[in-house]
């Protein structure tokens, strides 16, 4: 069974030195699919391609998309979310005061948004009045921020922290508060006939793991925030 996604910190990551993939999504799907007789095959793609792999085949499950009305036209979603993200802005050190919760105050600033990412209703409603550069990935945005080509980056905190550390920018970049959204991530499935029983299997498995407390234990081990 093909399971597609892109590298999401703590949720879905390539293995170390060629080892098996790791993260909360892998823990959950292994616990649900393997006892049901399936053999998961985890594959990493750029995010837009991973979505397309499930929308059009050949992948059966997409790891981690936020649920939106637009995406619901293209994919089925698990009934239960398995993580929650804080959506935040990042600025250069000592410039975190650029954001204090008012989108109106951002109209003159240069802001990066990552291609294919979802940012929630507040951000989308303000988007038309903002000066937004769409960038390929978070690392590109951080380098642009570093050299002064941007003022703010819109991102999710969970995914951003390891990228900032990997680039050695922890002393140059500052998290701005408060978060402008909190979004929940799901597993998604194709909308064809094969997607429905697979969705039902994952839904039942997630319910069982939550009721037993295993889901909470898995999330705690991976340092992932669970939705209520």
GROMACS .gro file of C-alpha atoms in nm:
model
  228
    1UNK     CA    1   0.000   0.000   0.000
    2UNK     CA    2   0.145   0.335  -0.107
    3UNK     CA    3   0.136   0.618   0.149
    4UNK     CA    4   0.248   0.958   0.024
    5UNK     CA    5   0.356   1.273   0.197
    6UNK     CA    6   0.635   1.522   0.236
    7UNK     CA    7   0.873   1.546   0.529
    8UNK     CA    8   0.678   1.683   0.828
    9UNK     CA    9   0.876   1.723   1.148
   10UNK     CA   10   0.778   1.468   1.415
   11UNK     CA   11   0.494   1.336   1.197
   12UNK     CA   12   0.647   1.188   0.882
   13UNK     CA   13   1.023   1.186   0.836
   14UNK     CA   14   1.271   0.980   0.634
   15UNK     CA   15   1.469   0.731   0.836
   16UNK     CA   16   1.817   0.807   0.961
   17UNK     CA   17   2.093   0.677   0.730
   18UNK     CA   18   1.852   0.483   0.514
   19UNK     CA   19   1.654   0.337   0.802
   20UNK     CA   20   1.274   0.306   0.808
   21UNK     CA   21   1.065   0.625   0.807
   22UNK     CA   22   0.955   0.759   1.144
   23UNK     CA   23   0.705   0.991   1.307
   24UNK     CA   24   0.358   0.981   1.458
   25UNK     CA   25   0.189   0.914   1.124
   26UNK     CA   26   0.408   0.608   1.069
   27UNK     CA   27   0.342   0.483   1.422
   28UNK     CA   28  -0.033   0.518   1.374
   29UNK     CA   29  -0.061   0.369   1.027
   30UNK     CA   30   0.163   0.075   1.113
   31UNK     CA   31  -0.054   0.003   1.419
   32UNK     CA   32  -0.373   0.016   1.209
   33UNK     CA   33  -0.277  -0.126   0.870
   34UNK     CA   34  -0.036  -0.408   0.946
   35UNK     CA   35  -0.278  -0.603   1.171
   36UNK     CA   36  -0.537  -0.566   0.893
   37UNK     CA   37  -0.306  -0.741   0.647
   38UNK     CA   38  -0.169  -0.438   0.463
   39UNK     CA   39   0.200  -0.363   0.411
   40UNK     CA   40   0.253   0.015   0.420
   41UNK     CA   41   0.507   0.161   0.177
   42UNK     CA   42   0.599   0.517   0.275
   43UNK     CA   43   0.704   0.755  -0.002
   44UNK     CA   44   0.821   1.116   0.014
   45UNK     CA   45   0.741   1.375  -0.252
   46UNK     CA   46   0.713   1.753  -0.282
   47UNK     CA   47   0.387   1.849  -0.113
   48UNK     CA   48   0.184   1.938  -0.423
   49UNK     CA   49   0.291   1.615  -0.595
   50UNK     CA   50   0.206   1.409  -0.285
   51UNK     CA   51  -0.146   1.551  -0.290
   52UNK     CA   52  -0.180   1.471  -0.659
   53UNK     CA   53  -0.061   1.113  -0.599
   54UNK     CA   54  -0.368   1.054  -0.382
   55UNK     CA   55  -0.615   1.263  -0.581
   56UNK     CA   56  -0.533   1.081  -0.905
   57UNK     CA   57  -0.348   0.766  -0.794
   58UNK     CA   58  -0.133   0.565  -0.748
   59UNK     CA   59  -0.102   0.643  -0.372
   60UNK     CA   60  -0.383   0.541  -0.136
   61UNK     CA   61  -0.319   0.762   0.170
   62UNK     CA   62  -0.190   1.118   0.208
   63UNK     CA   63  -0.023   1.208   0.536
   64UNK     CA   64  -0.116   1.520   0.723
   65UNK     CA   65  -0.325   1.763   0.515
   66UNK     CA   66  -0.534   2.025   0.689
   67UNK     CA   67  -0.900   1.983   0.606
   68UNK     CA   68  -1.046   2.256   0.383
   69UNK     CA   69  -1.364   2.275   0.170
   70UNK     CA   70  -1.150   2.289  -0.144
   71UNK     CA   71  -0.957   1.976  -0.053
   72UNK     CA   72  -1.275   1.793   0.045
   73UNK     CA   73  -1.380   1.817  -0.320
   74UNK     CA   74  -1.070   1.618  -0.415
   75UNK     CA   75  -1.008   1.376  -0.126
   76UNK     CA   76  -1.178   1.197   0.162
   77UNK     CA   77  -1.054   1.288   0.509
   78UNK     CA   78  -1.023   1.084   0.825
   79UNK     CA   79  -1.298   1.168   1.069
   80UNK     CA   80  -1.045   1.235   1.344
   81UNK     CA   81  -0.744   1.466   1.319
   82UNK     CA   82  -0.418   1.331   1.459
   83UNK     CA   83  -0.227   1.652   1.526
   84UNK     CA   84  -0.277   2.026   1.573
   85UNK     CA   85  -0.049   2.308   1.455
   86UNK     CA   86  -0.005   2.666   1.560
   87UNK     CA   87   0.019   2.893   1.254
   88UNK     CA   88   0.259   3.177   1.328
   89UNK     CA   89   0.478   3.448   1.181
   90UNK     CA   90   0.858   3.452   1.202
   91UNK     CA   91   1.065   3.770   1.184
   92UNK     CA   92   1.430   3.862   1.218
   93UNK     CA   93   1.560   3.886   1.572
   94UNK     CA   94   1.433   4.193   1.755
   95UNK     CA   95   1.167   4.254   1.486
   96UNK     CA   96   0.902   4.023   1.633
   97UNK     CA   97   0.695   4.329   1.722
   98UNK     CA   98   0.594   4.361   1.357
   99UNK     CA   99   0.305   4.122   1.438
  100UNK     CA  100   0.079   4.167   1.738
  101UNK     CA  101  -0.240   4.012   1.603
  102UNK     CA  102  -0.363   4.277   1.355
  103UNK     CA  103  -0.350   4.186   0.984
  104UNK     CA  104  -0.428   4.547   0.893
  105UNK     CA  105  -0.085   4.644   1.027
  106UNK     CA  106   0.092   4.409   0.782
  107UNK     CA  107  -0.015   4.584   0.460
  108UNK     CA  108   0.323   4.748   0.396
  109UNK     CA  109   0.534   4.443   0.485
  110UNK     CA  110   0.682   4.174   0.262
  111UNK     CA  111   0.548   3.834   0.370
  112UNK     CA  112   0.638   3.483   0.252
  113UNK     CA  113   0.389   3.198   0.224
  114UNK     CA  114   0.498   2.847   0.123
  115UNK     CA  115   0.351   2.704  -0.197
  116UNK     CA  116   0.076   2.449  -0.132
  117UNK     CA  117   0.043   2.526   0.241
  118UNK     CA  118  -0.290   2.611   0.404
  119UNK     CA  119  -0.296   2.900   0.653
  120UNK     CA  120  -0.654   2.920   0.776
  121UNK     CA  121  -0.947   3.153   0.721
  122UNK     CA  122  -0.807   3.468   0.884
  123UNK     CA  123  -0.495   3.463   0.669
  124UNK     CA  124  -0.686   3.386   0.349
  125UNK     CA  125  -0.936   3.665   0.413
  126UNK     CA  126  -0.648   3.911   0.456
  127UNK     CA  127  -0.435   3.775   0.170
  128UNK     CA  128  -0.570   4.008  -0.098
  129UNK     CA  129  -0.457   4.316   0.095
  130UNK     CA  130  -0.111   4.179   0.178
  131UNK     CA  131   0.217   4.180  -0.014
  132UNK     CA  132   0.282   3.806  -0.030
  133UNK     CA  133   0.567   3.621  -0.201
  134UNK     CA  134   0.489   3.254  -0.264
  135UNK     CA  135   0.805   3.050  -0.212
  136UNK     CA  136   0.892   2.691  -0.291
  137UNK     CA  137   0.979   2.585   0.063
  138UNK     CA  138   1.045   2.712   0.412
  139UNK     CA  139   1.424   2.703   0.378
  140UNK     CA  140   1.403   2.941   0.080
  141UNK     CA  141   1.184   3.179   0.282
  142UNK     CA  142   1.425   3.174   0.576
  143UNK     CA  143   1.721   3.260   0.355
  144UNK     CA  144   1.523   3.547   0.200
  145UNK     CA  145   1.438   3.673   0.549
  146UNK     CA  146   1.802   3.650   0.650
  147UNK     CA  147   1.919   3.880   0.369
  148UNK     CA  148   1.637   4.132   0.414
  149UNK     CA  149   1.419   4.039   0.117
  150UNK     CA  150   1.127   3.963   0.352
  151UNK     CA  151   0.986   4.102   0.675
  152UNK     CA  152   0.778   3.804   0.790
  153UNK     CA  153   0.730   3.436   0.711
  154UNK     CA  154   0.392   3.266   0.762
  155UNK     CA  155   0.448   2.907   0.874
  156UNK     CA  156   0.348   2.639   1.120
  157UNK     CA  157   0.561   2.626   1.432
  158UNK     CA  158   0.610   2.248   1.443
  159UNK     CA  159   0.753   2.228   1.092
  160UNK     CA  160   0.961   2.544   1.125
  161UNK     CA  161   1.163   2.477   1.438
  162UNK     CA  162   1.382   2.193   1.300
  163UNK     CA  163   1.440   2.379   0.970
  164UNK     CA  164   1.552   2.691   1.155
  165UNK     CA  165   1.791   2.483   1.366
  166UNK     CA  166   1.923   2.288   1.066
  167UNK     CA  167   2.007   2.616   0.890
  168UNK     CA  168   2.182   2.745   1.201
  169UNK     CA  169   1.948   3.044   1.221
  170UNK     CA  170   1.820   3.000   1.575
  171UNK     CA  171   1.990   3.320   1.689
  172UNK     CA  172   1.867   3.520   1.387
  173UNK     CA  173   1.496   3.434   1.365
  174UNK     CA  174   1.225   3.512   1.620
  175UNK     CA  175   0.881   3.359   1.664
  176UNK     CA  176   0.606   3.624   1.672
  177UNK     CA  177   0.305   3.593   1.898
  178UNK     CA  178   0.015   3.532   1.910
  179UNK     CA  179  -0.052   3.249   1.660
  180UNK     CA  180  -0.293   3.361   1.389
  181UNK     CA  181  -0.456   3.017   1.354
  182UNK     CA  182  -0.464   2.665   1.492
  183UNK     CA  183  -0.523   2.397   1.229
  184UNK     CA  184  -0.568   2.022   1.254
  185UNK     CA  185  -0.409   1.762   1.029
  186UNK     CA  186  -0.571   1.443   0.900
  187UNK     CA  187  -0.508   1.141   0.685
  188UNK     CA  188  -0.667   1.173   0.340
  189UNK     CA  189  -0.781   0.914   0.085
  190UNK     CA  190  -0.888   0.907  -0.276
  191UNK     CA  191  -1.251   0.983  -0.358
  192UNK     CA  192  -1.285   0.670  -0.573
  193UNK     CA  193  -1.453   0.354  -0.450
  194UNK     CA  194  -1.131   0.215  -0.299
  195UNK     CA  195  -1.093   0.516  -0.070
  196UNK     CA  196  -1.410   0.457   0.135
  197UNK     CA  197  -1.321   0.123   0.301
  198UNK     CA  198  -0.967   0.243   0.366
  199UNK     CA  199  -1.100   0.557   0.534
  200UNK     CA  200  -1.333   0.341   0.746
  201UNK     CA  201  -1.043   0.116   0.849
  202UNK     CA  202  -0.827   0.412   0.956
  203UNK     CA  203  -1.118   0.581   1.135
  204UNK     CA  204  -1.194   0.267   1.335
  205UNK     CA  205  -0.827   0.218   1.416
  206UNK     CA  206  -0.782   0.576   1.532
  207UNK     CA  207  -1.089   0.548   1.755
  208UNK     CA  208  -0.955   0.226   1.906
  209UNK     CA  209  -0.609   0.374   1.970
  210UNK     CA  210  -0.753   0.685   2.133
  211UNK     CA  211  -0.990   0.485   2.355
  212UNK     CA  212  -0.704   0.261   2.473
  213UNK     CA  213  -0.471   0.554   2.541
  214UNK     CA  214  -0.215   0.432   2.286
  215UNK     CA  215  -0.267   0.736   2.062
  216UNK     CA  216  -0.190   0.973   2.348
  217UNK     CA  217   0.123   0.773   2.437
  218UNK     CA  218   0.245   0.774   2.075
  219UNK     CA  219   0.190   1.149   2.045
  220UNK     CA  220   0.373   1.217   2.373
  221UNK     CA  221   0.675   1.012   2.257
  222UNK     CA  222   0.694   1.213   1.933
  223UNK     CA  223   0.630   1.551   2.097
  224UNK     CA  224   0.315   1.614   1.891
  225UNK     CA  225   0.012   1.809   2.015
  226UNK     CA  226  -0.314   1.614   1.984
  227UNK     CA  227  -0.644   1.790   1.915
  228UNK     CA  228  -0.903   1.770   2.193
   0.00000   0.00000   0.00000
